[in-house]
Coordinates of N, CA, C and O in Angstrom, one line a residue:
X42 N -39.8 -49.1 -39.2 CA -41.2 -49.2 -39.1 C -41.5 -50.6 -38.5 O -40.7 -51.5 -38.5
X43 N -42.9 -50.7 -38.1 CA -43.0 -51.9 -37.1 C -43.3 -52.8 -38.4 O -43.3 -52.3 -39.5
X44 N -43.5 -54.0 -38.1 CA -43.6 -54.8 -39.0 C -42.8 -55.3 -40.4 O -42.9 -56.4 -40.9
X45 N -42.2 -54.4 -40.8 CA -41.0 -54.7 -41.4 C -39.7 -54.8 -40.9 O -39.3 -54.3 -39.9
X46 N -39.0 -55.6 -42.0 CA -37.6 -55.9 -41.5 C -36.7 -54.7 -42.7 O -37.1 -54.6 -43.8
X47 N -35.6 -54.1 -42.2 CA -34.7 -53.3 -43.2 C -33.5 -54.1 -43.2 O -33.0 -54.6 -42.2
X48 N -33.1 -54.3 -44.2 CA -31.6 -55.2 -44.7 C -31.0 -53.9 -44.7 O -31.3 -52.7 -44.8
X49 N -29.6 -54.9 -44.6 CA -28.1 -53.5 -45.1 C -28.2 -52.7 -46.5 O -27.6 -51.7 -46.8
X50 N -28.7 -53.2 -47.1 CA -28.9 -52.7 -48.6 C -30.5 -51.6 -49.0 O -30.9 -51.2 -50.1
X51 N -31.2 -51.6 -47.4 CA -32.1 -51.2 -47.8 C -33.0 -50.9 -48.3 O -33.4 -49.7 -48.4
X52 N -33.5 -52.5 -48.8 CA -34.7 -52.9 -48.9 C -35.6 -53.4 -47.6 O -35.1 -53.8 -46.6
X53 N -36.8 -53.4 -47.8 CA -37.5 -53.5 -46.8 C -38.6 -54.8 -47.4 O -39.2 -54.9 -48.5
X54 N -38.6 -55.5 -46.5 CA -39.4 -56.5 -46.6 C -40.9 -57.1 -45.6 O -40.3 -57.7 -44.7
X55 N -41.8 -57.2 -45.4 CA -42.4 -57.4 -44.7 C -42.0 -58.5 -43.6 O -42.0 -59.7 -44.0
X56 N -41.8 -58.1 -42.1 CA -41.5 -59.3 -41.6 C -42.6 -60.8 -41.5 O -43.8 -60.8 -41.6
X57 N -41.8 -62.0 -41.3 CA -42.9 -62.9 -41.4 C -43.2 -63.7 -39.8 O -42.3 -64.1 -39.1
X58 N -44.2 -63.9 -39.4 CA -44.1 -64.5 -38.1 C -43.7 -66.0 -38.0 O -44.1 -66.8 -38.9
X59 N -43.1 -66.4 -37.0 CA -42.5 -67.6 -37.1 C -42.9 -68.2 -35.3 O -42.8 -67.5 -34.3
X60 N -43.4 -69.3 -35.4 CA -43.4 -70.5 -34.4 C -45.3 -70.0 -34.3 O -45.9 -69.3 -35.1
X61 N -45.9 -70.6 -33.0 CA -47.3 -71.1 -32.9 C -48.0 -70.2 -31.5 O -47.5 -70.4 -30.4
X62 N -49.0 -69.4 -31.9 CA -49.4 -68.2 -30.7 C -50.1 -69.7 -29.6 O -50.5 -70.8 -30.1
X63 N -50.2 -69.2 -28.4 CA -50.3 -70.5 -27.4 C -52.1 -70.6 -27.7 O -52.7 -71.4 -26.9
X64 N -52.7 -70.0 -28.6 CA -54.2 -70.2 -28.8 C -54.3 -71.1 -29.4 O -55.0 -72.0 -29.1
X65 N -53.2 -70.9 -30.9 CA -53.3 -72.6 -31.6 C -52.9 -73.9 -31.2 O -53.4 -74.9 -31.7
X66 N -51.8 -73.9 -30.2 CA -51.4 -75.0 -29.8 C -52.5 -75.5 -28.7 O -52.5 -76.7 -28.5
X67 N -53.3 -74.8 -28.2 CA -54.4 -75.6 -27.0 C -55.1 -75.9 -28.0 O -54.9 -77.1 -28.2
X68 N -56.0 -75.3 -29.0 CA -56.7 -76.0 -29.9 C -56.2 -77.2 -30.9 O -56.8 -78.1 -31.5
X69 N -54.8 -76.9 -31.0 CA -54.5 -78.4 -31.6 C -54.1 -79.3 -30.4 O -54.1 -80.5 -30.7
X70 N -53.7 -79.0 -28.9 CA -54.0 -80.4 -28.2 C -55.3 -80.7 -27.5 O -55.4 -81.6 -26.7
X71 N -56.1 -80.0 -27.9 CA -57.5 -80.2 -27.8 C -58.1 -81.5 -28.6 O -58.5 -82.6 -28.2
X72 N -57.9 -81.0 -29.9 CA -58.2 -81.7 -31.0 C -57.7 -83.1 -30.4 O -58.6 -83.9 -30.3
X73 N -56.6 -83.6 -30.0 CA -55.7 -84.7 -30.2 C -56.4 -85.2 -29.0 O -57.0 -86.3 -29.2
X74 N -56.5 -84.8 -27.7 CA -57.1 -85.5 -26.8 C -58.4 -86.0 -27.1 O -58.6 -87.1 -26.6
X75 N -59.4 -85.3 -28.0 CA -60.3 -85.8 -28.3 C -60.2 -86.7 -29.3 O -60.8 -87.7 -29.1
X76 N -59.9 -86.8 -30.0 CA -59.4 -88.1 -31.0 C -58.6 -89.1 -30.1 O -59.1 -90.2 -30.0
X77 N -57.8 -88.9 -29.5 CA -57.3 -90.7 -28.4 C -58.3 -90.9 -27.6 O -58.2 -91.9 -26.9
X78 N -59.0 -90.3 -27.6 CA -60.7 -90.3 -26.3 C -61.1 -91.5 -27.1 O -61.0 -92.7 -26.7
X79 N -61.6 -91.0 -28.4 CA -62.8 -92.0 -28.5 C -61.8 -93.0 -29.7 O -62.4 -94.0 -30.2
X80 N -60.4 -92.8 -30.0 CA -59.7 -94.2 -30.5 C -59.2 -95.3 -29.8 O -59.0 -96.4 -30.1
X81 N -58.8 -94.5 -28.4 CA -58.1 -95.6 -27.5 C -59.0 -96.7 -27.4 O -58.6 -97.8 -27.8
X82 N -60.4 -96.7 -26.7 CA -61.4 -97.8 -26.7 C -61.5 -98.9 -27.6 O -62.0 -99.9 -27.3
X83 N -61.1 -98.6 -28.6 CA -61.3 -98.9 -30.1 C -59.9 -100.1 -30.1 O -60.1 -101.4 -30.1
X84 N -58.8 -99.5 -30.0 CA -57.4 -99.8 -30.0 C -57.4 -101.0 -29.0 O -56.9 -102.1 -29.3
X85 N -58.0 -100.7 -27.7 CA -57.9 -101.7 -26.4 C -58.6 -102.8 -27.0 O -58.0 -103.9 -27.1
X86 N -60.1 -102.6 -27.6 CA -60.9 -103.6 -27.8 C -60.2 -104.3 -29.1 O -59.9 -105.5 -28.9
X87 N -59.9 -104.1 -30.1 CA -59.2 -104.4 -31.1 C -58.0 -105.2 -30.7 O -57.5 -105.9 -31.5
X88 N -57.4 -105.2 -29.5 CA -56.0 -105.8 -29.4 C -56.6 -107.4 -28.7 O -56.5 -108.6 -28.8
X89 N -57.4 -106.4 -27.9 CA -58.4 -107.9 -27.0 C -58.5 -109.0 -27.9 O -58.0 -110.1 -27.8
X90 N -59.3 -108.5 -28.7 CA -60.2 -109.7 -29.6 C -58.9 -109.9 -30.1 O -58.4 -110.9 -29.6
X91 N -58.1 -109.3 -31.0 CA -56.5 -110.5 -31.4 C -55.9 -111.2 -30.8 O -55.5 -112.3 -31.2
X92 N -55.7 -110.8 -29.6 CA -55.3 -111.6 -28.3 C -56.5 -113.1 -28.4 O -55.9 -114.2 -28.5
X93 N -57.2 -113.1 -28.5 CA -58.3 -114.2 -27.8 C -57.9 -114.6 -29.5 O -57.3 -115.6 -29.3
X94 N -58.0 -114.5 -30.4 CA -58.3 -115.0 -32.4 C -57.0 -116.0 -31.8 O -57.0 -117.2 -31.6
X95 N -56.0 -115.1 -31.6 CA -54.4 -115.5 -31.6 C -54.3 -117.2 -30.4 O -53.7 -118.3 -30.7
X96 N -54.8 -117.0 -29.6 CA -54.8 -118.1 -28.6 C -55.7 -119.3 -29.0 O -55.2 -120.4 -28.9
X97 N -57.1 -119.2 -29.4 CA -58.0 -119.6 -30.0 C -57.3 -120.7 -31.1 O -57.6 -121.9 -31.1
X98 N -56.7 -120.2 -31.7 CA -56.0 -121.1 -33.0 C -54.9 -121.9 -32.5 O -54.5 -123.0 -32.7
X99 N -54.3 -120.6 -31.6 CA -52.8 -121.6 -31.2 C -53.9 -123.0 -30.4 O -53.7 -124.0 -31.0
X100 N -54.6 -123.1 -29.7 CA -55.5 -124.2 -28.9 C -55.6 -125.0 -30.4 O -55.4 -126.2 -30.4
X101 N -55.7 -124.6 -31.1 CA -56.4 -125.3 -32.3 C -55.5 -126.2 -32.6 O -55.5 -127.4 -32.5
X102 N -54.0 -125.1 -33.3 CA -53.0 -125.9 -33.8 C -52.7 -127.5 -32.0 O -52.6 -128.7 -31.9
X103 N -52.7 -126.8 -31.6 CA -52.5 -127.7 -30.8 C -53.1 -129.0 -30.7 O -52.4 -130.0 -31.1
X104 N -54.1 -129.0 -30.4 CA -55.1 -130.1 -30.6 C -55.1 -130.8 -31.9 O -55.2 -132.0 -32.0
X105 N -54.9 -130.0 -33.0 CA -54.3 -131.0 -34.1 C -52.9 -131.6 -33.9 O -52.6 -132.6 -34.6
X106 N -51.9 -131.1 -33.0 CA -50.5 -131.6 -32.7 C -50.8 -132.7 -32.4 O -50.6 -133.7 -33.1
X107 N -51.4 -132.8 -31.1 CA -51.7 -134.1 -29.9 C -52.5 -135.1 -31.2 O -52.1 -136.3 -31.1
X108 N -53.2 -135.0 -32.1 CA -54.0 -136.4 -32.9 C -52.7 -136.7 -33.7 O -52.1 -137.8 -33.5
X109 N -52.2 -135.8 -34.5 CA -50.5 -135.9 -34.7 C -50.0 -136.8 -34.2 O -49.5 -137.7 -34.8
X110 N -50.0 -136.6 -32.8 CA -48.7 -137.0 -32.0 C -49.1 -138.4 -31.7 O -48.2 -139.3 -31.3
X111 N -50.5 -138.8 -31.7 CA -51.3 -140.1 -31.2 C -50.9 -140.7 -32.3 O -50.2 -141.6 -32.0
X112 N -51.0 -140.6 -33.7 CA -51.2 -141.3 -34.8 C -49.6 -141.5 -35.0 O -49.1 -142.7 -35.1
X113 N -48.6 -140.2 -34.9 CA -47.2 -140.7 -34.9 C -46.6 -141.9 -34.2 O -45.9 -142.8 -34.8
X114 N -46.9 -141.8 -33.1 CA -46.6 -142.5 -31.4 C -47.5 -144.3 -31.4 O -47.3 -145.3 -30.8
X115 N -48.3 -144.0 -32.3 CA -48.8 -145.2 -31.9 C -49.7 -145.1 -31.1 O -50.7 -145.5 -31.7
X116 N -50.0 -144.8 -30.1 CA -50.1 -144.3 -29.1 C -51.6 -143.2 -28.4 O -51.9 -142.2 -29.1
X117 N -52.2 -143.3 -27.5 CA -53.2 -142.6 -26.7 C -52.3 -141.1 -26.5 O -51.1 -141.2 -26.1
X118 N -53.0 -139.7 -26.7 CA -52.5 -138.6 -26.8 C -53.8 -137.9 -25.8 O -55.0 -138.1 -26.0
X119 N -53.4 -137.3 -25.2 CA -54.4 -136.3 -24.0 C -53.8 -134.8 -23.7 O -52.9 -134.4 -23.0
X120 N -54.9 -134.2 -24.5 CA -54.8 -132.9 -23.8 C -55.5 -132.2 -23.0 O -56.6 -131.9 -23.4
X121 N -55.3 -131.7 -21.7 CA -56.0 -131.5 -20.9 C -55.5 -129.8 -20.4 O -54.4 -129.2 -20.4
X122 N -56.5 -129.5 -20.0 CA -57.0 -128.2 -19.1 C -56.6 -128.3 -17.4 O -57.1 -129.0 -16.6
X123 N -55.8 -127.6 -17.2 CA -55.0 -127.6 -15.8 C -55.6 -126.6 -15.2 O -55.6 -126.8 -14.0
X124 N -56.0 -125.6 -15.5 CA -56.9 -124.6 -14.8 C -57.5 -123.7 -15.9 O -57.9 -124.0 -17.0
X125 N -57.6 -122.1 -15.2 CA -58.6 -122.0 -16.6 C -57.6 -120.9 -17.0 O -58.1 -119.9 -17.3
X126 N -56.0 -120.9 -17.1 CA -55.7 -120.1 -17.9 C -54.5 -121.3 -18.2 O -53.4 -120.7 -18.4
X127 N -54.3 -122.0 -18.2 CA -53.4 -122.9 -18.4 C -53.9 -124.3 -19.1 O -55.1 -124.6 -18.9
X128 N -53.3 -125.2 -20.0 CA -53.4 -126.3 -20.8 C -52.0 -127.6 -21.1 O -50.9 -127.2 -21.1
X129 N -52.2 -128.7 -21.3 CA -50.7 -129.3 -21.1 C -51.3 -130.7 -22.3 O -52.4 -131.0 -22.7
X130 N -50.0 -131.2 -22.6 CA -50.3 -132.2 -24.1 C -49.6 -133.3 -23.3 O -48.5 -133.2 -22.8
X131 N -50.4 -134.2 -23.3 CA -49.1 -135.8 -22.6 C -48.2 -134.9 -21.5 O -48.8 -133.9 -21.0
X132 N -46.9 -135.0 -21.1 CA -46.3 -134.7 -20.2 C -45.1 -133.2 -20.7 O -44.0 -133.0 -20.1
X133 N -45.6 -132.6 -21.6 CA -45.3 -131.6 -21.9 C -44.9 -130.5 -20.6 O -45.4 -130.8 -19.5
X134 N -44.3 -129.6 -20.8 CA -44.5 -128.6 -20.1 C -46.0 -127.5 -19.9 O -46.5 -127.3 -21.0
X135 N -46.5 -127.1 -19.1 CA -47.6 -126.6 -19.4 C -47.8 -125.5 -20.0 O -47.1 -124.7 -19.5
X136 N -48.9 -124.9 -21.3 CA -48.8 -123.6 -22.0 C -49.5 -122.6 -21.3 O -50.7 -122.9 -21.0
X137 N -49.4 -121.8 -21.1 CA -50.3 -120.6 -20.3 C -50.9 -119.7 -21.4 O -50.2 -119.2 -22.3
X138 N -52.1 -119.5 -21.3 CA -52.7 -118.7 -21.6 C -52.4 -117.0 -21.9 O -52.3 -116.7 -20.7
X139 N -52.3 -116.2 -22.3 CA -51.9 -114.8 -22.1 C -52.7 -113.9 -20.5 O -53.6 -114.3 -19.8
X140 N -52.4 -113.4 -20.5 CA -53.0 -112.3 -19.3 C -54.4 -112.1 -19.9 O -54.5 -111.9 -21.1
X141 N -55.7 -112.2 -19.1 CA -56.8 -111.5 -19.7 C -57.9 -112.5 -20.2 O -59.1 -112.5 -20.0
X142 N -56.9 -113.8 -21.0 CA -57.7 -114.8 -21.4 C -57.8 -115.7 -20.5 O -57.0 -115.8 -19.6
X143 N -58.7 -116.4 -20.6 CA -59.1 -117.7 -19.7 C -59.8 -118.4 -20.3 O -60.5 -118.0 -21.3
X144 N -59.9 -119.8 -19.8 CA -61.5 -120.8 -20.2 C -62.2 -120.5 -19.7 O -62.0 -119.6 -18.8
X145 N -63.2 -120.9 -20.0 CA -64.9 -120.4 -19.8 C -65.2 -121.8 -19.0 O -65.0 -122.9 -19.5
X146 N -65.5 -121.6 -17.9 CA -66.0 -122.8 -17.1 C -67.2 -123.7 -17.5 O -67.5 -124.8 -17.1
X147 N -68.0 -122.8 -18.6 CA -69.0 -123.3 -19.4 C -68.5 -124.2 -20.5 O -69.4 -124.6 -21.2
X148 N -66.9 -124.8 -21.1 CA -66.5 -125.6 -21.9 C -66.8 -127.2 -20.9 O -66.4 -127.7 -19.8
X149 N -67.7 -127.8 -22.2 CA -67.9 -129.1 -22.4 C -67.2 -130.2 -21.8 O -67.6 -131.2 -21.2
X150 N -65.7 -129.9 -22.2 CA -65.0 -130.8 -21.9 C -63.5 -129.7 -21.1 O -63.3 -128.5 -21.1
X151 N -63.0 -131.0 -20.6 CA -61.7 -130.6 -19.4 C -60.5 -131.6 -20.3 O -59.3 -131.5 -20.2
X152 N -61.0 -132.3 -20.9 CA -59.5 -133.2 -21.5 C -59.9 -133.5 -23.0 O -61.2 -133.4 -23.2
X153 N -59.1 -133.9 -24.0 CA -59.4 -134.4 -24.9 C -58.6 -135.8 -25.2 O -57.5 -135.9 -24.7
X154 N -58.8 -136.6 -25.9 CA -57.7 -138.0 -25.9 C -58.4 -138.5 -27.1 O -59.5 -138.8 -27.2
X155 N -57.2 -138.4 -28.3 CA -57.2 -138.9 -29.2 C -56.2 -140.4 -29.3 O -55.1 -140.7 -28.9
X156 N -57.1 -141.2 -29.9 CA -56.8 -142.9 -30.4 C -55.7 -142.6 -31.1 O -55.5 -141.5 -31.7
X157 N -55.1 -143.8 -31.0 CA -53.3 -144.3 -31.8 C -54.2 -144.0 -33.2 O -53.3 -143.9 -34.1
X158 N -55.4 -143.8 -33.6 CA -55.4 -144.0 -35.3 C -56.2 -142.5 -35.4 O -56.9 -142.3 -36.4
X159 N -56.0 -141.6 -34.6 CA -56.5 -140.3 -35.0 C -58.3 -139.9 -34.1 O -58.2 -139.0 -33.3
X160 N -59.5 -140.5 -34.2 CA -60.3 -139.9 -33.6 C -60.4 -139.6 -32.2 O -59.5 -140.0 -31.6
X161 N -61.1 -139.1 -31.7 CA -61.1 -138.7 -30.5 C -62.3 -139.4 -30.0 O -63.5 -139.4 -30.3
X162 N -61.3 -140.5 -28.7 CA -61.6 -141.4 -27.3 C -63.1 -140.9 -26.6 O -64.3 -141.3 -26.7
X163 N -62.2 -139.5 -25.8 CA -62.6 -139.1 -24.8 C -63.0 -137.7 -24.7 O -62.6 -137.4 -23.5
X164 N -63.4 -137.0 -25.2 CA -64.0 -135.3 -25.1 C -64.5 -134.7 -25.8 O -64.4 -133.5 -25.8
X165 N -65.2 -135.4 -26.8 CA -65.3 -134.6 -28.4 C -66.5 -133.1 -27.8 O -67.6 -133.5 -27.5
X166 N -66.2 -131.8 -27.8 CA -67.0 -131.0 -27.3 C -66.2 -129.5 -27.9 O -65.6 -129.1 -28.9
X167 N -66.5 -128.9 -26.7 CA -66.4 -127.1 -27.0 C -65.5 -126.8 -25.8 O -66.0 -126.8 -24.7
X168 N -64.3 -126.3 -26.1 CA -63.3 -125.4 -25.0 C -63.7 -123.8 -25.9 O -63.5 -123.3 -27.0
X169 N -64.4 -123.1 -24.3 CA -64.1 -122.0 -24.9 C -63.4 -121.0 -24.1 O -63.1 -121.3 -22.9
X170 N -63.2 -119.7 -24.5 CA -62.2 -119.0 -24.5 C -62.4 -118.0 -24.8 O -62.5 -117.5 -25.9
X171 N -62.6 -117.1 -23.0 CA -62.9 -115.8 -23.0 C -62.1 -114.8 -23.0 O -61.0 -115.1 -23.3
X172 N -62.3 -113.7 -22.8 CA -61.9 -112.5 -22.2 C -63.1 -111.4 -22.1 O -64.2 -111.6 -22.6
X173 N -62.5 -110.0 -21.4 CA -63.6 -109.3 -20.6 C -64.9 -109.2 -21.2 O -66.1 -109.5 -20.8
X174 N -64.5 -108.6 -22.6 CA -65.7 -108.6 -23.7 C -65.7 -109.3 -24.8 O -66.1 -108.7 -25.8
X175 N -65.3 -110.7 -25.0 CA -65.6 -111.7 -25.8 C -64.8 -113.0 -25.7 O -63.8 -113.4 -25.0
X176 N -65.6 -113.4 -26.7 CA -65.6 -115.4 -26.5 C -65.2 -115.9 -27.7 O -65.5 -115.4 -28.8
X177 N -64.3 -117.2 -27.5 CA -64.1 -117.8 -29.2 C -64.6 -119.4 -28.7 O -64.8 -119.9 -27.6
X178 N -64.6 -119.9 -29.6 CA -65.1 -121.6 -29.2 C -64.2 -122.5 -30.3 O -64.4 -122.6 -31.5
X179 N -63.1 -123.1 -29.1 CA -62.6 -124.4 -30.2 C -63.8 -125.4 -29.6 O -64.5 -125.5 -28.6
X180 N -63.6 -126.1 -31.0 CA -64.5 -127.5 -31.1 C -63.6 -128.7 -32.0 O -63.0 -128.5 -33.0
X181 N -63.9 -129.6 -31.4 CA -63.6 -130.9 -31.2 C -64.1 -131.8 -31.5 O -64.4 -132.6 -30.6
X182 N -64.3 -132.2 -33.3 CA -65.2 -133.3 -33.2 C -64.8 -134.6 -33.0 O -63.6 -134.8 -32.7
X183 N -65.8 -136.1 -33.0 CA -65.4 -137.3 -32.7 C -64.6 -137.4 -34.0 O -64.0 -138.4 -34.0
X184 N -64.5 -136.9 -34.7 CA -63.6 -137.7 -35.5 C -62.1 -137.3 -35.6 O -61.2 -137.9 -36.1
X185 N -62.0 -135.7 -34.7 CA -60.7 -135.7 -34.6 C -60.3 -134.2 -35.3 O -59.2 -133.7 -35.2
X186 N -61.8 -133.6 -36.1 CA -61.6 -132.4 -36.6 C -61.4 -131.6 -35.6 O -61.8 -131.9 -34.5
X187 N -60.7 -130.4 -35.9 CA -60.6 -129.4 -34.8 C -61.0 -128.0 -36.1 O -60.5 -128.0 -37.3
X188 N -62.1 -126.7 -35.2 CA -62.4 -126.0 -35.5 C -62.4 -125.2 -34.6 O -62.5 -125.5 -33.4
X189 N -62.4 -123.6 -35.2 CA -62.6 -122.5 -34.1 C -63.4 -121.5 -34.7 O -63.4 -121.2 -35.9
X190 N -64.2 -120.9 -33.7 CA -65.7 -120.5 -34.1 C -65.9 -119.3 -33.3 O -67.0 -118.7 -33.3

């Protein structure tokens, strides 16, 4: 009989269907395309803005290195802006920026130069730090604080 299965012992059992009719599988990759539709956006923008947090602070740590390194050294410390995706501390090698990020041509200052005793000489302002759809702002005050905003 259709539908059932007969064993050697002749019992009969109802057969069971096994794997997926090709109607369920388009509605379940239906489903899925529509869910990476509207999470991918989500995903891209979310990595963006970490990318820019992540760089934003590393500028930060930095800029506290260089008053560091003035107050260690004795010594006048300058960090400056080499273009707008690149940055360099005294005669360091230069740090590059990630892909995507850049300065904002609208930052205050192009160098900063902290005194042998910690405050800042020469730039006390705003580097900021874009990408496609947002902005972060290190700041620089005269005294040498560094914040990001």
């Amino acid at each position: 009989p259709r539908g059932q299965i007969v064993h050697r012992n002749g019992i009969r059992k109802a057969a069971v269907p096994r794997g997926f009719t090709l109607l369920e599988l388009v509605i379940v990759a239906t489903l899925a395309a529509a869910l990476l539709a509207v999470a991918a956006p989500r995903v891209v923008a979310y990595r963006e803005h970490m990318a820019l947090d992540s760089v934003a602070h590393e500028l930060a740590r930095d800029l506290g290195r260089a008053r560091v390194e003035a107050i260690k050294r004795n010594e006048a410390v300058t960090l400056r802006r080499l273009a707008d995706t690149a940055y360099q501390i005294r005669a360091d090698p230069a740090r590059r920026l990630p892909p995507g990020v850049k300065f904002n041509t609208a930052s205050t200052v192009d160098s900063v130069r902290f005194a042998a005793f910690g405050p800042v000489i020469i730039g006390a302002g705003a580097w900021n730090l874009t990408t496609a759809h947002s902005s972060r702002v290190v700041t620089v005050r005269a005294s040498g604080q560094v914040g990001v905003q």
